[in-house]
């Protein structure tokens, strides 16, 4: 018989053990080794590191064991120290508070929206790198004291659990997750009833959601859950699984995340007294609808259904500038000023796009945001640029239009994003598109093995080593050299070679044990009997060069590039003196049969009795597996199609454990590669070759690197039996590369370069300023067709000859048609630099010109300024006009530019100087 209802009966903790509850409910335990060890001692047999969960542990421990612990003075002493340490962590001033004390103009709080969060395996609400990055962002913000509020969805089935069929085909299962058995608590109103957010759906229906809170150190993570009794069956399933369902299902998820997420934040602030966010950060386009809800709040367009007025109803919304309700355009300016948008995809196919009519059905008077014009909603996501698809609503395009500040997640990805979205800023070169980059980082306390931390602690002390991993010393500006590299990281240079090498072997041996256990379990699920599996005891060797490869399995990541020449790979695996072994893991999206075929191809090769002791595929890749895999690998392999890897943070996690990277120069590796840190796989991305030939060339380069450089260096032993050159590369990776890879560095960059400027811009836009800015933009857009560069001349003798000497100066004189605008509405610039064979400017620099007087024609002005010739070779310039306003974040913000046309004359583009 089956139970008709399931619930958890939890023991009542004795008073002396009550601090265990707070320690278990704060997910800081997931990156705090001492707290983990405390829970291990509660029930050594019940604590499983691979899926550790203190909440579940306390729910299963016997009353007699609790009574025993309540009398254990040594345990109670450790518990008291852990509780006091957590209290100090939560309440003490950290980097952010120190910045405020020094006069920093920082936001009161930041709301951070993401469709997934990978905080711990005990809260499986992630699918891959986007979620893990979001989890690391919250943890690093907590460590630095950044007042962040995380916002996501609670998926009752998570992503999926992966297993393999006997022939190697990926199979998916979706276990039911009971929030009452997760480390989350239900957000309740003051009267004890569950807090609710409600969205209006077409046909008079409603979508209700409760709000669960996970505490991530100092940061609350709010997760909306539609599986509530008020909903009809279809609506209850909106938050069933991550990235599941068709377009209508995904649209409802993203409306709940964005619109419902803002309402959840307002409810949280109302119930707790937490300061309302001044900045809203959208981590990828899935949460883009949050900007529309903020516009609704500011316009007073309609009461949020079922919401108390304090949570965003009619009248003055939380955080609304004084001066009453705003019109749509003015509200849009306020929203944009306080918004940050991060794009993570380097390919258009990775962006959520919906049919325009589907979106239209869910908004307006018969849906959500009544009073907000549906045509204005649709215009925000339209692909109106060249190459765009009419009738499509693009979530990333909406995210960019609703945020004044945007970024990619590595320097190269920023450049790729500027190119990909350049159509939104016509007339500007991709390099000038206002999308910057903040290179991702990883949360070292989560991903660095305790053994690695202990080795560093022996050099600088445990507290200082932990602080260095969290990025604290760089955050305070103490103990750094002139480049900002923490001196504590330099302490790695004092660690003896033998200790580094012994540590690497210990980590490799732990990985071997983990692989054998997981491989055995996988084969049992594939239907193998115990008698068939004796060979697993000989899988991998703790003294063999170990290469790791683990990630999601879209085609561009090229899981099977290593199989391009199976015979050559086999020779590498079985080399008599320099063998290698490879551990592979990864999940394909359930709807991606192409990815599943790649997995099956890899699994079938790894199943071959000839090589199965040297290469393995581990199913169900997740955080728990990753925390064993990264430290145990000597080399981390990454071979995507360049430049399609936005960042690639798995290689960062491996590097922080002393692993060397063997990677295509994509993502972060393109930015920070040095020969001391690993090897760059040559690419053929600039060659005129088809995909098949490109794979052949790059696979051959990969084999050659392993054969000729990687394996020989690993096995080249000196007089003490140690590979000194390899160990030195490990040392350099930890000391010189390590500090750059920290999530603390990443979050500080977000605060300093994006959050703080966004807060300043937002504060500048009270209601009158917002209305003025919206009116000014409308005026400029209307007048822009009449703005023109009428005449350009150089008042220099040498210009006529077409050449000039280095160091000479051209005096420019330009006549501009203002189009009815005032001179202060415009900025006139000379853009100068080298010219290529097509007369395109390369590495151009801009210099503003000054108004020199009225022109000889009505509504014209003369602008003048010098142009210094500071480099030799083919050189040229042009002149352009941009809108100018003190509240613009960039001259390209409006996407308007006036350039000389063919009527300007012979000198319209300036002379070419040699």
Short mmCIF file of C-alpha atoms in Angstrom, two decimals, residues 80-526:
data_model
loop_
_atom_site.label_atom_id
_atom_site.label_comp_id
_atom_site.label_asym_id
_atom_site.label_seq_id
_atom_site.Cartn_x
_atom_site.Cartn_y
_atom_site.Cartn_z
CA UNK A 80 28.99 26.98 20.89
CA UNK A 81 32.11 28.03 18.98
CA UNK A 82 30.45 27.28 15.64
CA UNK A 83 27.32 29.22 16.59
CA UNK A 84 29.34 32.22 17.77
CA UNK A 85 31.49 32.13 14.63
CA UNK A 86 28.38 32.09 12.41
CA UNK A 87 26.87 35.00 14.35
CA UNK A 88 30.05 37.01 13.86
CA UNK A 89 30.06 36.16 10.16
CA UNK A 90 26.45 37.31 9.78
CA UNK A 91 26.63 40.52 11.79
CA UNK A 92 30.18 41.83 11.51
CA UNK A 93 31.34 44.48 9.08
CA UNK A 94 32.91 43.16 5.93
CA UNK A 95 34.33 44.66 2.74
CA UNK A 96 31.05 46.29 1.64
CA UNK A 97 30.47 47.93 5.00
CA UNK A 98 34.06 49.20 5.00
CA UNK A 99 33.50 50.73 1.56
CA UNK A 100 30.37 52.47 2.81
CA UNK A 101 32.25 53.78 5.84
CA UNK A 102 34.82 55.26 3.47
CA UNK A 103 32.10 57.17 1.60
CA UNK A 104 31.38 54.72 -1.21
CA UNK A 105 28.18 55.48 -3.16
CA UNK A 106 26.82 51.94 -3.02
CA UNK A 107 23.25 50.62 -3.36
CA UNK A 108 21.19 49.94 -0.25
CA UNK A 109 20.61 46.45 -1.65
CA UNK A 110 20.68 44.53 -4.92
CA UNK A 111 18.11 42.02 -6.21
CA UNK A 112 19.80 39.25 -8.21
CA UNK A 113 17.50 37.18 -10.46
CA UNK A 114 18.47 33.87 -12.04
CA UNK A 115 16.47 30.88 -13.36
CA UNK A 116 18.74 28.47 -11.45
CA UNK A 117 21.02 28.52 -8.43
CA UNK A 118 23.69 25.92 -7.65
CA UNK A 119 24.43 26.51 -3.98
CA UNK A 120 24.77 22.93 -2.73
CA UNK A 121 23.87 19.43 -3.85
CA UNK A 122 21.39 19.41 -0.97
CA UNK A 123 19.33 22.00 -2.88
CA UNK A 124 19.31 20.65 -6.47
CA UNK A 125 18.01 23.70 -8.33
CA UNK A 126 20.60 23.94 -11.12
CA UNK A 127 21.49 22.35 -14.44
CA UNK A 128 24.99 23.60 -15.19
CA UNK A 129 27.34 26.54 -15.33
CA UNK A 130 24.73 29.33 -15.20
CA UNK A 131 23.31 28.02 -11.94
CA UNK A 132 26.68 27.24 -10.38
CA UNK A 133 27.84 30.76 -11.25
CA UNK A 134 24.70 32.21 -9.66
CA UNK A 135 25.29 30.18 -6.50
CA UNK A 136 28.91 31.31 -6.34
CA UNK A 137 27.76 34.91 -6.85
CA UNK A 138 25.53 34.69 -3.78
CA UNK A 139 28.24 33.07 -1.65
CA UNK A 140 30.89 35.62 -2.62
CA UNK A 141 28.43 38.45 -2.00
CA UNK A 142 27.82 37.01 1.46
CA UNK A 143 31.54 36.77 2.19
CA UNK A 144 32.01 40.39 1.15
CA UNK A 145 28.93 41.67 2.98
CA UNK A 146 27.14 42.78 -0.21
CA UNK A 147 23.42 43.24 0.62
CA UNK A 148 22.08 40.94 -2.07
CA UNK A 149 18.66 39.29 -2.37
CA UNK A 150 18.63 36.24 -4.63
CA UNK A 151 15.44 35.47 -6.59
CA UNK A 152 14.64 32.23 -8.40
CA UNK A 153 12.12 29.42 -8.73
CA UNK A 154 11.78 26.25 -6.64
CA UNK A 155 11.47 23.34 -9.06
CA UNK A 156 9.70 20.34 -7.50
CA UNK A 157 11.65 17.97 -9.78
CA UNK A 158 14.87 19.96 -10.11
CA UNK A 159 16.64 19.37 -13.43
CA UNK A 160 16.93 15.59 -13.84
CA UNK A 161 18.91 12.62 -12.61
CA UNK A 162 20.93 10.94 -15.32
CA UNK A 163 21.60 7.24 -15.76
CA UNK A 164 22.64 5.05 -18.69
CA UNK A 165 20.95 2.19 -20.48
CA UNK A 166 22.94 -0.97 -21.14
CA UNK A 167 23.94 0.37 -24.57
CA UNK A 168 24.96 3.79 -23.18
CA UNK A 169 21.89 5.89 -23.98
CA UNK A 170 21.13 8.69 -21.50
CA UNK A 171 18.02 8.13 -19.42
CA UNK A 172 16.32 10.75 -17.27
CA UNK A 173 14.38 10.50 -14.05
CA UNK A 174 12.76 13.34 -12.13
CA UNK A 175 12.66 12.65 -8.40
CA UNK A 176 10.03 14.54 -6.42
CA UNK A 177 11.54 17.15 -4.11
CA UNK A 178 9.60 17.92 -0.95
CA UNK A 179 10.46 21.45 0.21
CA UNK A 180 9.84 20.37 3.78
CA UNK A 181 12.85 18.05 3.42
CA UNK A 182 15.06 20.75 1.87
CA UNK A 183 17.11 23.43 3.66
CA UNK A 184 14.45 26.09 3.01
CA UNK A 185 11.75 27.77 5.07
CA UNK A 186 8.34 29.03 3.98
CA UNK A 187 7.91 32.80 3.95
CA UNK A 188 4.90 33.69 6.09
CA UNK A 189 2.83 36.77 6.74
CA UNK A 190 2.78 38.29 10.22
CA UNK A 191 -0.34 36.27 11.05
CA UNK A 192 1.42 33.01 10.20
CA UNK A 193 -0.28 32.36 6.85
CA UNK A 194 1.96 31.56 3.89
CA UNK A 195 2.92 34.64 1.87
CA UNK A 196 1.61 34.51 -1.68
CA UNK A 197 2.32 36.23 -4.97
CA UNK A 198 -0.31 36.10 -7.71
CA UNK A 199 -0.12 36.62 -11.47
CA UNK A 200 -3.14 37.19 -13.70
CA UNK A 201 -3.54 34.78 -16.62
CA UNK A 202 -5.75 35.02 -19.73
CA UNK A 203 -9.38 34.01 -19.30
CA UNK A 204 -9.66 35.27 -15.74
CA UNK A 205 -7.34 32.59 -14.35
CA UNK A 206 -4.62 33.23 -11.78
CA UNK A 207 -1.20 31.79 -11.07
CA UNK A 208 -0.46 31.61 -7.34
CA UNK A 209 2.94 30.92 -5.81
CA UNK A 210 4.33 30.63 -2.34
CA UNK A 211 7.85 31.77 -1.49
CA UNK A 212 10.54 29.58 0.04
CA UNK A 213 13.68 31.11 1.51
CA UNK A 214 17.11 29.54 1.58
CA UNK A 215 19.65 31.42 3.68
CA UNK A 216 23.01 31.55 1.87
CA UNK A 217 25.27 33.02 4.53
CA UNK A 218 24.13 36.65 4.79
CA UNK A 219 22.10 36.45 1.56
CA UNK A 220 18.43 35.39 1.42
CA UNK A 221 17.49 33.38 -1.67
CA UNK A 222 13.76 33.65 -2.44
CA UNK A 223 12.31 30.85 -4.59
CA UNK A 224 8.76 30.87 -5.95
CA UNK A 225 6.77 27.63 -6.00
CA UNK A 226 3.50 27.23 -7.94
CA UNK A 227 2.63 23.83 -6.41
CA UNK A 228 -0.03 25.30 -4.10
CA UNK A 229 -3.66 24.36 -3.54
CA UNK A 230 -5.06 27.60 -4.97
CA UNK A 231 -3.83 26.65 -8.46
CA UNK A 232 -5.51 24.44 -11.03
CA UNK A 233 -3.45 21.38 -12.08
CA UNK A 234 -1.91 23.15 -15.07
CA UNK A 235 -0.76 26.11 -13.01
CA UNK A 236 0.53 23.88 -10.21
CA UNK A 237 2.99 22.41 -12.71
CA UNK A 238 4.52 25.73 -13.81
CA UNK A 239 7.51 25.19 -11.50
CA UNK A 240 7.67 21.44 -12.05
CA UNK A 241 11.14 21.19 -13.58
CA UNK A 242 14.01 23.31 -14.76
CA UNK A 243 14.03 24.08 -18.50
CA UNK A 244 11.12 21.72 -19.17
CA UNK A 245 7.92 22.01 -21.20
CA UNK A 246 6.98 23.89 -24.33
CA UNK A 247 6.91 27.58 -25.12
CA UNK A 248 3.76 28.39 -23.13
CA UNK A 249 5.16 26.58 -20.09
CA UNK A 250 8.53 28.34 -20.34
CA UNK A 251 6.83 31.72 -20.78
CA UNK A 252 4.81 31.21 -17.60
CA UNK A 253 7.98 30.21 -15.74
CA UNK A 254 9.73 33.35 -16.89
CA UNK A 255 6.76 35.58 -16.07
CA UNK A 256 6.63 34.08 -12.59
CA UNK A 257 10.39 34.51 -12.16
CA UNK A 258 10.45 38.13 -13.35
CA UNK A 259 7.09 39.61 -12.38
CA UNK A 260 6.40 37.30 -9.46
CA UNK A 261 10.00 37.64 -8.34
CA UNK A 262 9.71 41.41 -7.94
CA UNK A 263 6.51 40.92 -5.94
CA UNK A 264 8.28 38.34 -3.77
CA UNK A 265 11.10 40.83 -3.10
CA UNK A 266 8.56 43.51 -2.15
CA UNK A 267 6.84 41.04 0.19
CA UNK A 268 10.17 40.05 1.76
CA UNK A 269 11.12 43.67 2.37
CA UNK A 270 7.69 44.45 3.80
CA UNK A 271 7.79 41.51 6.22
CA UNK A 272 11.41 41.85 7.33
CA UNK A 273 12.09 45.58 7.07
CA UNK A 274 14.99 44.89 4.71
CA UNK A 275 15.86 47.88 2.49
CA UNK A 276 14.23 47.87 -0.94
CA UNK A 277 16.69 47.12 -3.75
CA UNK A 278 18.02 50.07 -5.68
CA UNK A 279 19.60 47.83 -8.32
CA UNK A 280 18.07 44.84 -10.11
CA UNK A 281 20.50 42.40 -11.74
CA UNK A 282 19.13 40.03 -14.39
CA UNK A 283 21.37 36.97 -14.76
CA UNK A 284 20.54 36.03 -18.38
CA UNK A 285 17.27 36.91 -20.10
CA UNK A 286 14.92 34.46 -18.37
CA UNK A 287 13.97 37.00 -15.68
CA UNK A 288 13.65 39.95 -18.06
CA UNK A 289 9.97 40.53 -17.30
CA UNK A 290 11.03 41.95 -13.92
CA UNK A 291 11.55 45.30 -15.68
CA UNK A 292 7.90 45.34 -16.79
CA UNK A 293 6.68 44.78 -13.23
CA UNK A 294 8.87 47.65 -12.06
CA UNK A 295 7.37 49.85 -14.77
CA UNK A 296 3.89 48.83 -13.56
CA UNK A 297 4.82 49.81 -10.02
CA UNK A 298 6.07 53.20 -11.11
CA UNK A 299 3.16 54.01 -13.40
CA UNK A 300 0.53 52.84 -10.91
CA UNK A 301 -1.02 51.02 -13.88
CA UNK A 302 -2.86 48.44 -11.79
CA UNK A 303 -2.95 46.65 -8.47
CA UNK A 304 -0.86 43.49 -8.53
CA UNK A 305 -3.54 40.75 -8.20
CA UNK A 306 -3.89 39.51 -4.67
CA UNK A 307 -1.05 41.69 -3.39
CA UNK A 308 -1.19 44.09 -0.45
CA UNK A 309 -0.64 47.69 -1.49
CA UNK A 310 2.74 47.77 0.25
CA UNK A 311 3.98 45.00 -2.05
CA UNK A 312 3.55 46.92 -5.25
CA UNK A 313 -0.08 47.96 -5.67
CA UNK A 314 -1.55 51.26 -6.73
CA UNK A 315 -0.14 54.50 -5.44
CA UNK A 316 3.52 55.02 -4.72
CA UNK A 317 5.40 51.77 -5.22
CA UNK A 318 8.40 50.80 -3.12
CA UNK A 319 11.40 52.76 -4.31
CA UNK A 320 9.29 55.01 -6.55
CA UNK A 321 10.75 58.49 -7.02
CA UNK A 322 8.79 61.21 -5.34
CA UNK A 323 6.31 63.12 -7.45
CA UNK A 324 3.54 60.61 -8.07
CA UNK A 325 2.94 58.01 -10.74
CA UNK A 326 4.99 58.22 -13.91
CA UNK A 327 4.07 57.71 -17.54
CA UNK A 328 5.47 54.65 -19.31
CA UNK A 329 8.47 56.39 -20.88
CA UNK A 330 9.52 58.10 -17.64
CA UNK A 331 9.14 54.86 -15.69
CA UNK A 332 11.24 53.09 -18.31
CA UNK A 333 14.08 55.53 -17.69
CA UNK A 334 13.96 54.89 -13.93
CA UNK A 335 13.93 51.14 -14.45
CA UNK A 336 16.82 51.24 -16.91
CA UNK A 337 18.96 53.39 -14.66
CA UNK A 338 18.87 50.84 -11.84
CA UNK A 339 19.16 47.67 -13.95
CA UNK A 340 22.10 45.44 -14.85
CA UNK A 341 21.80 42.70 -17.48
CA UNK A 342 24.31 39.87 -17.84
CA UNK A 343 24.31 37.77 -20.98
CA UNK A 344 25.87 34.31 -20.83
CA UNK A 345 25.33 32.97 -24.31
CA UNK A 346 27.63 33.52 -27.30
CA UNK A 347 25.09 32.16 -29.81
CA UNK A 348 21.58 33.37 -30.73
CA UNK A 349 20.27 29.79 -30.40
CA UNK A 350 20.95 29.96 -26.67
CA UNK A 351 18.42 32.77 -26.11
CA UNK A 352 14.79 32.19 -25.19
CA UNK A 353 12.56 33.52 -27.96
CA UNK A 354 8.75 33.39 -28.01
CA UNK A 355 6.07 33.94 -30.61
CA UNK A 356 4.91 37.53 -30.41
CA UNK A 357 1.25 36.56 -30.22
CA UNK A 358 1.89 34.17 -27.34
CA UNK A 359 3.40 37.01 -25.33
CA UNK A 360 0.60 39.38 -26.33
CA UNK A 361 -2.04 36.97 -24.99
CA UNK A 362 -0.52 37.08 -21.51
CA UNK A 363 -0.44 40.86 -21.12
CA UNK A 364 -2.93 43.69 -21.15
CA UNK A 365 -6.40 43.89 -19.69
CA UNK A 366 -7.03 40.13 -19.98
CA UNK A 367 -3.69 39.13 -18.50
CA UNK A 368 -0.80 40.51 -16.51
CA UNK A 369 0.13 44.21 -16.13
CA UNK A 370 -3.25 45.75 -17.02
CA UNK A 371 -2.84 49.37 -17.93
CA UNK A 372 0.64 48.80 -19.39
CA UNK A 373 0.19 49.09 -23.18
CA UNK A 374 0.67 45.69 -24.81
CA UNK A 375 2.33 47.22 -27.85
CA UNK A 376 4.97 48.81 -25.59
CA UNK A 377 5.60 45.44 -23.95
CA UNK A 378 6.03 43.75 -27.32
CA UNK A 379 8.28 46.51 -28.67
CA UNK A 380 10.81 45.82 -25.92
CA UNK A 381 11.48 42.32 -27.23
CA UNK A 382 11.13 42.85 -30.98
CA UNK A 383 14.05 41.92 -33.23
CA UNK A 384 13.82 45.16 -35.20
CA UNK A 385 17.42 45.05 -36.35
CA UNK A 386 18.82 43.74 -39.63
CA UNK A 387 18.74 39.95 -39.58
CA UNK A 388 16.08 39.84 -36.85
CA UNK A 389 12.95 37.74 -37.19
CA UNK A 390 9.63 39.60 -37.35
CA UNK A 391 7.01 38.23 -34.99
CA UNK A 392 9.55 36.97 -32.45
CA UNK A 393 9.89 38.22 -28.88
CA UNK A 394 13.52 37.96 -27.77
CA UNK A 395 14.17 37.80 -24.00
CA UNK A 396 17.80 38.94 -24.27
CA UNK A 397 16.84 41.89 -26.45
CA UNK A 398 14.26 42.89 -23.84
CA UNK A 399 16.88 42.51 -21.12
CA UNK A 400 19.22 44.86 -22.97
CA UNK A 401 16.51 47.43 -23.65
CA UNK A 402 15.47 47.43 -20.00
CA UNK A 403 18.97 47.81 -18.56
CA UNK A 404 21.29 50.80 -18.87
CA UNK A 405 24.27 48.56 -18.07
CA UNK A 406 25.06 45.17 -19.58
CA UNK A 407 27.98 42.77 -19.60
CA UNK A 408 29.33 39.51 -20.90
CA UNK A 409 31.20 37.04 -18.69
CA UNK A 410 34.75 37.19 -20.09
CA UNK A 411 36.69 39.68 -22.18
CA UNK A 412 36.30 37.57 -25.31
CA UNK A 413 32.62 36.93 -24.61
CA UNK A 414 32.08 40.65 -24.19
CA UNK A 415 33.47 41.17 -27.70
CA UNK A 416 31.32 38.35 -29.07
CA UNK A 417 28.23 39.84 -27.37
CA UNK A 418 28.91 43.30 -28.79
CA UNK A 419 29.06 41.76 -32.25
CA UNK A 420 25.98 39.59 -31.72
CA UNK A 421 23.80 42.43 -30.43
CA UNK A 422 25.28 45.23 -32.53
CA UNK A 423 22.05 45.54 -34.52
CA UNK A 424 20.48 47.22 -31.50
CA UNK A 425 22.97 50.09 -31.92
CA UNK A 426 23.01 50.78 -35.68
CA UNK A 427 25.73 53.09 -36.90
CA UNK A 428 28.20 52.05 -34.22
CA UNK A 429 31.10 49.68 -34.66
CA UNK A 430 30.72 46.55 -32.52
CA UNK A 431 33.58 47.71 -30.29
CA UNK A 432 31.44 50.68 -29.21
CA UNK A 433 28.30 48.72 -28.39
CA UNK A 434 27.66 49.43 -24.68
CA UNK A 435 28.17 45.89 -23.40
CA UNK A 436 31.17 45.54 -21.12
CA UNK A 437 32.51 42.37 -19.52
CA UNK A 438 33.08 41.06 -16.01
CA UNK A 439 34.94 37.80 -16.17
CA UNK A 440 33.36 35.10 -14.04
CA UNK A 441 35.01 33.77 -10.92
CA UNK A 442 34.41 30.76 -8.70
CA UNK A 443 33.81 30.54 -4.97
CA UNK A 444 37.07 29.02 -3.77
CA UNK A 445 35.84 27.95 -0.28
CA UNK A 446 33.26 25.78 -2.08
CA UNK A 447 35.54 24.29 -4.71
CA UNK A 448 38.99 24.04 -3.14
CA UNK A 449 39.61 20.67 -1.52
CA UNK A 450 40.17 20.76 2.25
CA UNK A 451 43.58 19.17 1.70
CA UNK A 452 44.64 22.06 -0.53
CA UNK A 453 43.41 24.57 2.02
CA UNK A 454 45.33 22.76 4.76
CA UNK A 455 48.54 22.90 2.74
CA UNK A 456 48.17 26.67 2.35
CA UNK A 457 47.21 27.07 6.00
CA UNK A 458 50.52 25.54 7.06
CA UNK A 459 52.23 28.48 5.35
CA UNK A 460 50.08 31.46 6.36
CA UNK A 461 47.67 30.17 9.01
CA UNK A 462 44.17 28.80 8.59
CA UNK A 463 42.26 32.07 8.99
CA UNK A 464 44.50 33.93 6.57
CA UNK A 465 44.34 31.09 4.05
CA UNK A 466 40.54 31.05 4.26
CA UNK A 467 40.43 34.83 3.91
CA UNK A 468 42.64 34.66 0.82
CA UNK A 469 40.33 32.10 -0.81
CA UNK A 470 37.32 34.30 -0.11
CA UNK A 471 39.10 37.31 -1.62
CA UNK A 472 38.96 39.26 1.61
CA UNK A 473 42.51 40.62 1.61
CA UNK A 474 42.19 42.07 -1.89
CA UNK A 475 38.81 43.42 -0.85
CA UNK A 476 40.30 45.47 1.96
CA UNK A 477 43.29 46.53 -0.12
CA UNK A 478 45.80 45.08 2.32
CA UNK A 479 48.65 42.72 1.64
CA UNK A 480 48.80 43.12 -2.13
CA UNK A 481 51.54 43.93 -4.58
CA UNK A 482 51.32 46.65 -7.22
CA UNK A 483 49.20 44.44 -9.50
CA UNK A 484 46.69 43.70 -6.76
CA UNK A 485 47.86 40.10 -6.36
CA UNK A 486 47.62 39.05 -2.70
CA UNK A 487 51.01 38.38 -1.17
CA UNK A 488 49.52 35.52 0.79
CA UNK A 489 49.14 33.61 -2.45
CA UNK A 490 52.88 34.02 -2.99
CA UNK A 491 53.38 31.84 0.08
CA UNK A 492 52.83 28.87 -2.24
CA UNK A 493 56.40 29.41 -3.46
CA UNK A 494 57.68 28.32 -0.06
CA UNK A 495 55.92 24.94 -0.11
CA UNK A 496 58.43 22.15 -0.77
CA UNK A 497 58.11 20.20 -4.01
CA UNK A 498 57.61 16.95 -2.14
CA UNK A 499 54.60 18.29 -0.24
CA UNK A 500 52.95 19.55 -3.43
CA UNK A 501 53.56 16.26 -5.21
CA UNK A 502 52.35 14.16 -2.29
CA UNK A 503 49.20 16.26 -2.10
CA UNK A 504 48.54 15.78 -5.80
CA UNK A 505 48.80 12.01 -5.37
CA UNK A 506 46.44 12.02 -2.38
CA UNK A 507 43.84 13.92 -4.39
CA UNK A 508 44.31 11.61 -7.37
CA UNK A 509 43.90 8.57 -5.13
CA UNK A 510 40.68 9.99 -3.67
CA UNK A 511 39.36 10.48 -7.19
CA UNK A 512 40.21 6.89 -8.11
CA UNK A 513 38.22 5.65 -5.12
CA UNK A 514 35.29 7.90 -5.99
CA UNK A 515 35.31 6.85 -9.65
CA UNK A 516 35.27 3.16 -8.82
CA UNK A 517 32.35 3.59 -6.43
CA UNK A 518 30.31 5.62 -8.93
CA UNK A 519 31.21 3.38 -11.86
CA UNK A 520 30.11 0.31 -9.95
CA UNK A 521 26.76 1.92 -9.08
CA UNK A 522 26.29 2.99 -12.71
CA UNK A 523 26.92 -0.50 -14.07
CA UNK A 524 24.51 -1.99 -11.56
CA UNK A 525 21.82 0.41 -12.78
CA UNK A 526 22.69 -0.61 -16.33
#
